[in-house]
Amino acid sequence: MTWELIVFLLATAGIVAGCLVPNAWLPPLPNDKLMHFLAFGLLALLLARMVPGGWFLQLCLLGLLGAALLIEILQNLVPGRKFCWRDMAANAAGIATVALCAPLAHAYL
């Protein structure tokens, strides 16, 4: 396993756990939407490092967006949590930022 895959799996586990625990278990967050943007941007960046550019990277990023949607839907089952379109928009914005910048990164790395 490469270090990127290990970091990706650990980050994914941490983000999923943070998104699916009851709200009462979480400390007060300074900016929830920024946290969503950075978390899914990080996952997208790690994917961009592991996957060659082109259509396969775009497919992987689309799968990450689907996972973000699934997490938001599953939050309805967690006490004190609910689906939030603004969270989903922040997730999508983080992924889209990396998707737009990935061709530049692949060109210069």
PDB file of C-alpha atoms in Angstrom:
ATOM      1  CA  MET A   1       0.000   0.000   0.000  1.00  0.00           C
ATOM      2  CA  THR A   2       1.193   3.470  -0.771  1.00  0.00           C
ATOM      3  CA  TRP A   3       1.244   6.156   1.874  1.00  0.00           C
ATOM      4  CA  GLU A   4      -1.433   8.117  -0.020  1.00  0.00           C
ATOM      5  CA  LEU A   5      -3.851   5.195   0.200  1.00  0.00           C
ATOM      6  CA  ILE A   6      -3.185   4.736   3.923  1.00  0.00           C
ATOM      7  CA  VAL A   7      -3.718   8.457   4.586  1.00  0.00           C
ATOM      8  CA  PHE A   8      -6.837   8.437   2.379  1.00  0.00           C
ATOM      9  CA  LEU A   9      -8.363   5.495   4.275  1.00  0.00           C
ATOM     10  CA  LEU A  10      -7.543   7.004   7.686  1.00  0.00           C
ATOM     11  CA  ALA A  11      -8.898  10.416   6.654  1.00  0.00           C
ATOM     12  CA  THR A  12     -12.040   8.803   5.232  1.00  0.00           C
ATOM     13  CA  ALA A  13     -12.625   6.861   8.449  1.00  0.00           C
ATOM     14  CA  GLY A  14     -12.141   9.997  10.541  1.00  0.00           C
ATOM     15  CA  ILE A  15     -14.439  12.108   8.393  1.00  0.00           C
ATOM     16  CA  VAL A  16     -17.167   9.457   8.277  1.00  0.00           C
ATOM     17  CA  ALA A  17     -16.938   9.007  12.047  1.00  0.00           C
ATOM     18  CA  GLY A  18     -17.100  12.757  12.616  1.00  0.00           C
ATOM     19  CA  CYS A  19     -20.118  13.087  10.335  1.00  0.00           C
ATOM     20  CA  LEU A  20     -22.052  10.166  11.827  1.00  0.00           C
ATOM     21  CA  VAL A  21     -21.670  10.637  15.589  1.00  0.00           C
ATOM     22  CA  PRO A  22     -24.454  12.300  17.581  1.00  0.00           C
ATOM     23  CA  ASN A  23     -24.209  16.069  17.679  1.00  0.00           C
ATOM     24  CA  ALA A  24     -23.932  16.039  21.480  1.00  0.00           C
ATOM     25  CA  TRP A  25     -20.605  14.181  21.227  1.00  0.00           C
ATOM     26  CA  LEU A  26     -18.965  16.886  19.127  1.00  0.00           C
ATOM     27  CA  PRO A  27     -17.181  19.966  20.442  1.00  0.00           C
ATOM     28  CA  PRO A  28     -18.458  23.337  19.254  1.00  0.00           C
ATOM     29  CA  LEU A  29     -17.210  23.858  15.708  1.00  0.00           C
ATOM     30  CA  PRO A  30     -15.920  27.265  14.601  1.00  0.00           C
ATOM     31  CA  ASN A  31     -17.307  27.029  11.052  1.00  0.00           C
ATOM     32  CA  ASP A  32     -19.135  23.859  10.074  1.00  0.00           C
ATOM     33  CA  LYS A  33     -19.276  24.636   6.353  1.00  0.00           C
ATOM     34  CA  LEU A  34     -15.544  25.349   6.202  1.00  0.00           C
ATOM     35  CA  MET A  35     -14.916  22.003   7.920  1.00  0.00           C
ATOM     36  CA  HIS A  36     -17.006  20.227   5.265  1.00  0.00           C
ATOM     37  CA  PHE A  37     -15.209  22.077   2.458  1.00  0.00           C
ATOM     38  CA  LEU A  38     -11.757  21.236   3.829  1.00  0.00           C
ATOM     39  CA  ALA A  39     -12.594  17.608   4.702  1.00  0.00           C
ATOM     40  CA  PHE A  40     -13.904  16.682   1.275  1.00  0.00           C
ATOM     41  CA  GLY A  41     -11.306  18.840  -0.442  1.00  0.00           C
ATOM     42  CA  LEU A  42      -8.631  16.847   1.413  1.00  0.00           C
ATOM     43  CA  LEU A  43     -10.158  13.534   0.332  1.00  0.00           C
ATOM     44  CA  ALA A  44     -10.379  14.777  -3.253  1.00  0.00           C
ATOM     45  CA  LEU A  45      -6.767  15.960  -3.148  1.00  0.00           C
ATOM     46  CA  LEU A  46      -5.599  12.571  -1.892  1.00  0.00           C
ATOM     47  CA  LEU A  47      -7.580  10.886  -4.678  1.00  0.00           C
ATOM     48  CA  ALA A  48      -6.001  13.232  -7.214  1.00  0.00           C
ATOM     49  CA  ARG A  49      -2.545  12.197  -5.993  1.00  0.00           C
ATOM     50  CA  MET A  50      -3.355   8.481  -6.253  1.00  0.00           C
ATOM     51  CA  VAL A  51      -5.291   8.372  -9.526  1.00  0.00           C
ATOM     52  CA  PRO A  52      -3.925   9.462 -12.886  1.00  0.00           C
ATOM     53  CA  GLY A  53      -5.728  12.455 -14.366  1.00  0.00           C
ATOM     54  CA  GLY A  54      -8.448  12.304 -16.963  1.00  0.00           C
ATOM     55  CA  TRP A  55     -11.778  10.550 -16.973  1.00  0.00           C
ATOM     56  CA  PHE A  56     -10.858   8.025 -14.262  1.00  0.00           C
ATOM     57  CA  LEU A  57     -10.040  10.784 -11.772  1.00  0.00           C
ATOM     58  CA  GLN A  58     -13.303  12.533 -12.628  1.00  0.00           C
ATOM     59  CA  LEU A  59     -15.166   9.254 -12.060  1.00  0.00           C
ATOM     60  CA  CYS A  60     -13.464   8.796  -8.677  1.00  0.00           C
ATOM     61  CA  LEU A  61     -14.328  12.368  -7.670  1.00  0.00           C
ATOM     62  CA  LEU A  62     -17.935  11.772  -8.714  1.00  0.00           C
ATOM     63  CA  GLY A  63     -17.913   8.653  -6.493  1.00  0.00           C
ATOM     64  CA  LEU A  64     -16.608  10.799  -3.632  1.00  0.00           C
ATOM     65  CA  LEU A  65     -19.494  13.209  -4.209  1.00  0.00           C
ATOM     66  CA  GLY A  66     -21.879  10.231  -4.042  1.00  0.00           C
ATOM     67  CA  ALA A  67     -20.278   9.166  -0.752  1.00  0.00           C
ATOM     68  CA  ALA A  68     -20.756  12.695   0.600  1.00  0.00           C
ATOM     69  CA  LEU A  69     -24.433  12.515  -0.349  1.00  0.00           C
ATOM     70  CA  LEU A  70     -24.767   9.115   1.332  1.00  0.00           C
ATOM     71  CA  ILE A  71     -23.200  10.467   4.533  1.00  0.00           C
ATOM     72  CA  GLU A  72     -25.637  13.391   4.545  1.00  0.00           C
ATOM     73  CA  ILE A  73     -28.576  10.987   4.052  1.00  0.00           C
ATOM     74  CA  LEU A  74     -27.324   8.696   6.848  1.00  0.00           C
ATOM     75  CA  GLN A  75     -27.188  11.651   9.221  1.00  0.00           C
ATOM     76  CA  ASN A  76     -30.997  11.480   9.376  1.00  0.00           C
ATOM     77  CA  LEU A  77     -30.546   8.246  11.377  1.00  0.00           C
ATOM     78  CA  VAL A  78     -28.228   9.867  13.959  1.00  0.00           C
ATOM     79  CA  PRO A  79     -29.716  11.612  17.015  1.00  0.00           C
ATOM     80  CA  GLY A  80     -29.365  15.380  16.753  1.00  0.00           C
ATOM     81  CA  ARG A  81     -28.230  15.282  13.106  1.00  0.00           C
ATOM     82  CA  LYS A  82     -30.095  15.817   9.850  1.00  0.00           C
ATOM     83  CA  PHE A  83     -29.532  16.165   6.129  1.00  0.00           C
ATOM     84  CA  CYS A  84     -28.330  19.657   5.233  1.00  0.00           C
ATOM     85  CA  TRP A  85     -28.125  20.961   1.682  1.00  0.00           C
ATOM     86  CA  ARG A  86     -25.615  23.608   2.748  1.00  0.00           C
ATOM     87  CA  ASP A  87     -23.296  20.906   4.093  1.00  0.00           C
ATOM     88  CA  MET A  88     -23.688  19.035   0.823  1.00  0.00           C
ATOM     89  CA  ALA A  89     -22.895  22.214  -1.112  1.00  0.00           C
ATOM     90  CA  ALA A  90     -19.737  22.710   0.968  1.00  0.00           C
ATOM     91  CA  ASN A  91     -18.736  19.076   0.323  1.00  0.00           C
ATOM     92  CA  ALA A  92     -19.305  19.540  -3.408  1.00  0.00           C
ATOM     93  CA  ALA A  93     -17.384  22.834  -3.431  1.00  0.00           C
ATOM     94  CA  GLY A  94     -14.353  21.183  -1.824  1.00  0.00           C
ATOM     95  CA  ILE A  95     -14.410  18.363  -4.355  1.00  0.00           C
ATOM     96  CA  ALA A  96     -15.018  20.741  -7.287  1.00  0.00           C
ATOM     97  CA  THR A  97     -12.125  22.979  -6.262  1.00  0.00           C
ATOM     98  CA  VAL A  98      -9.744  20.035  -6.456  1.00  0.00           C
ATOM     99  CA  ALA A  99     -11.345  18.797  -9.700  1.00  0.00           C
ATOM    100  CA  LEU A 100     -10.747  22.181 -11.315  1.00  0.00           C
ATOM    101  CA  CYS A 101      -7.174  22.447 -10.032  1.00  0.00           C
ATOM    102  CA  ALA A 102      -6.141  18.805 -10.625  1.00  0.00           C
ATOM    103  CA  PRO A 103      -5.191  19.285 -14.292  1.00  0.00           C
ATOM    104  CA  LEU A 104      -2.841  22.091 -13.271  1.00  0.00           C
ATOM    105  CA  ALA A 105      -1.311  19.996 -10.523  1.00  0.00           C
ATOM    106  CA  HIS A 106      -0.774  17.037 -12.873  1.00  0.00           C
ATOM    107  CA  ALA A 107       0.821  19.350 -15.431  1.00  0.00           C
ATOM    108  CA  TYR A 108       3.387  20.730 -12.967  1.00  0.00           C
ATOM    109  CA  LEU A 109       4.099  17.680 -10.782  1.00  0.00           C
TER     110      LEU A 109
END
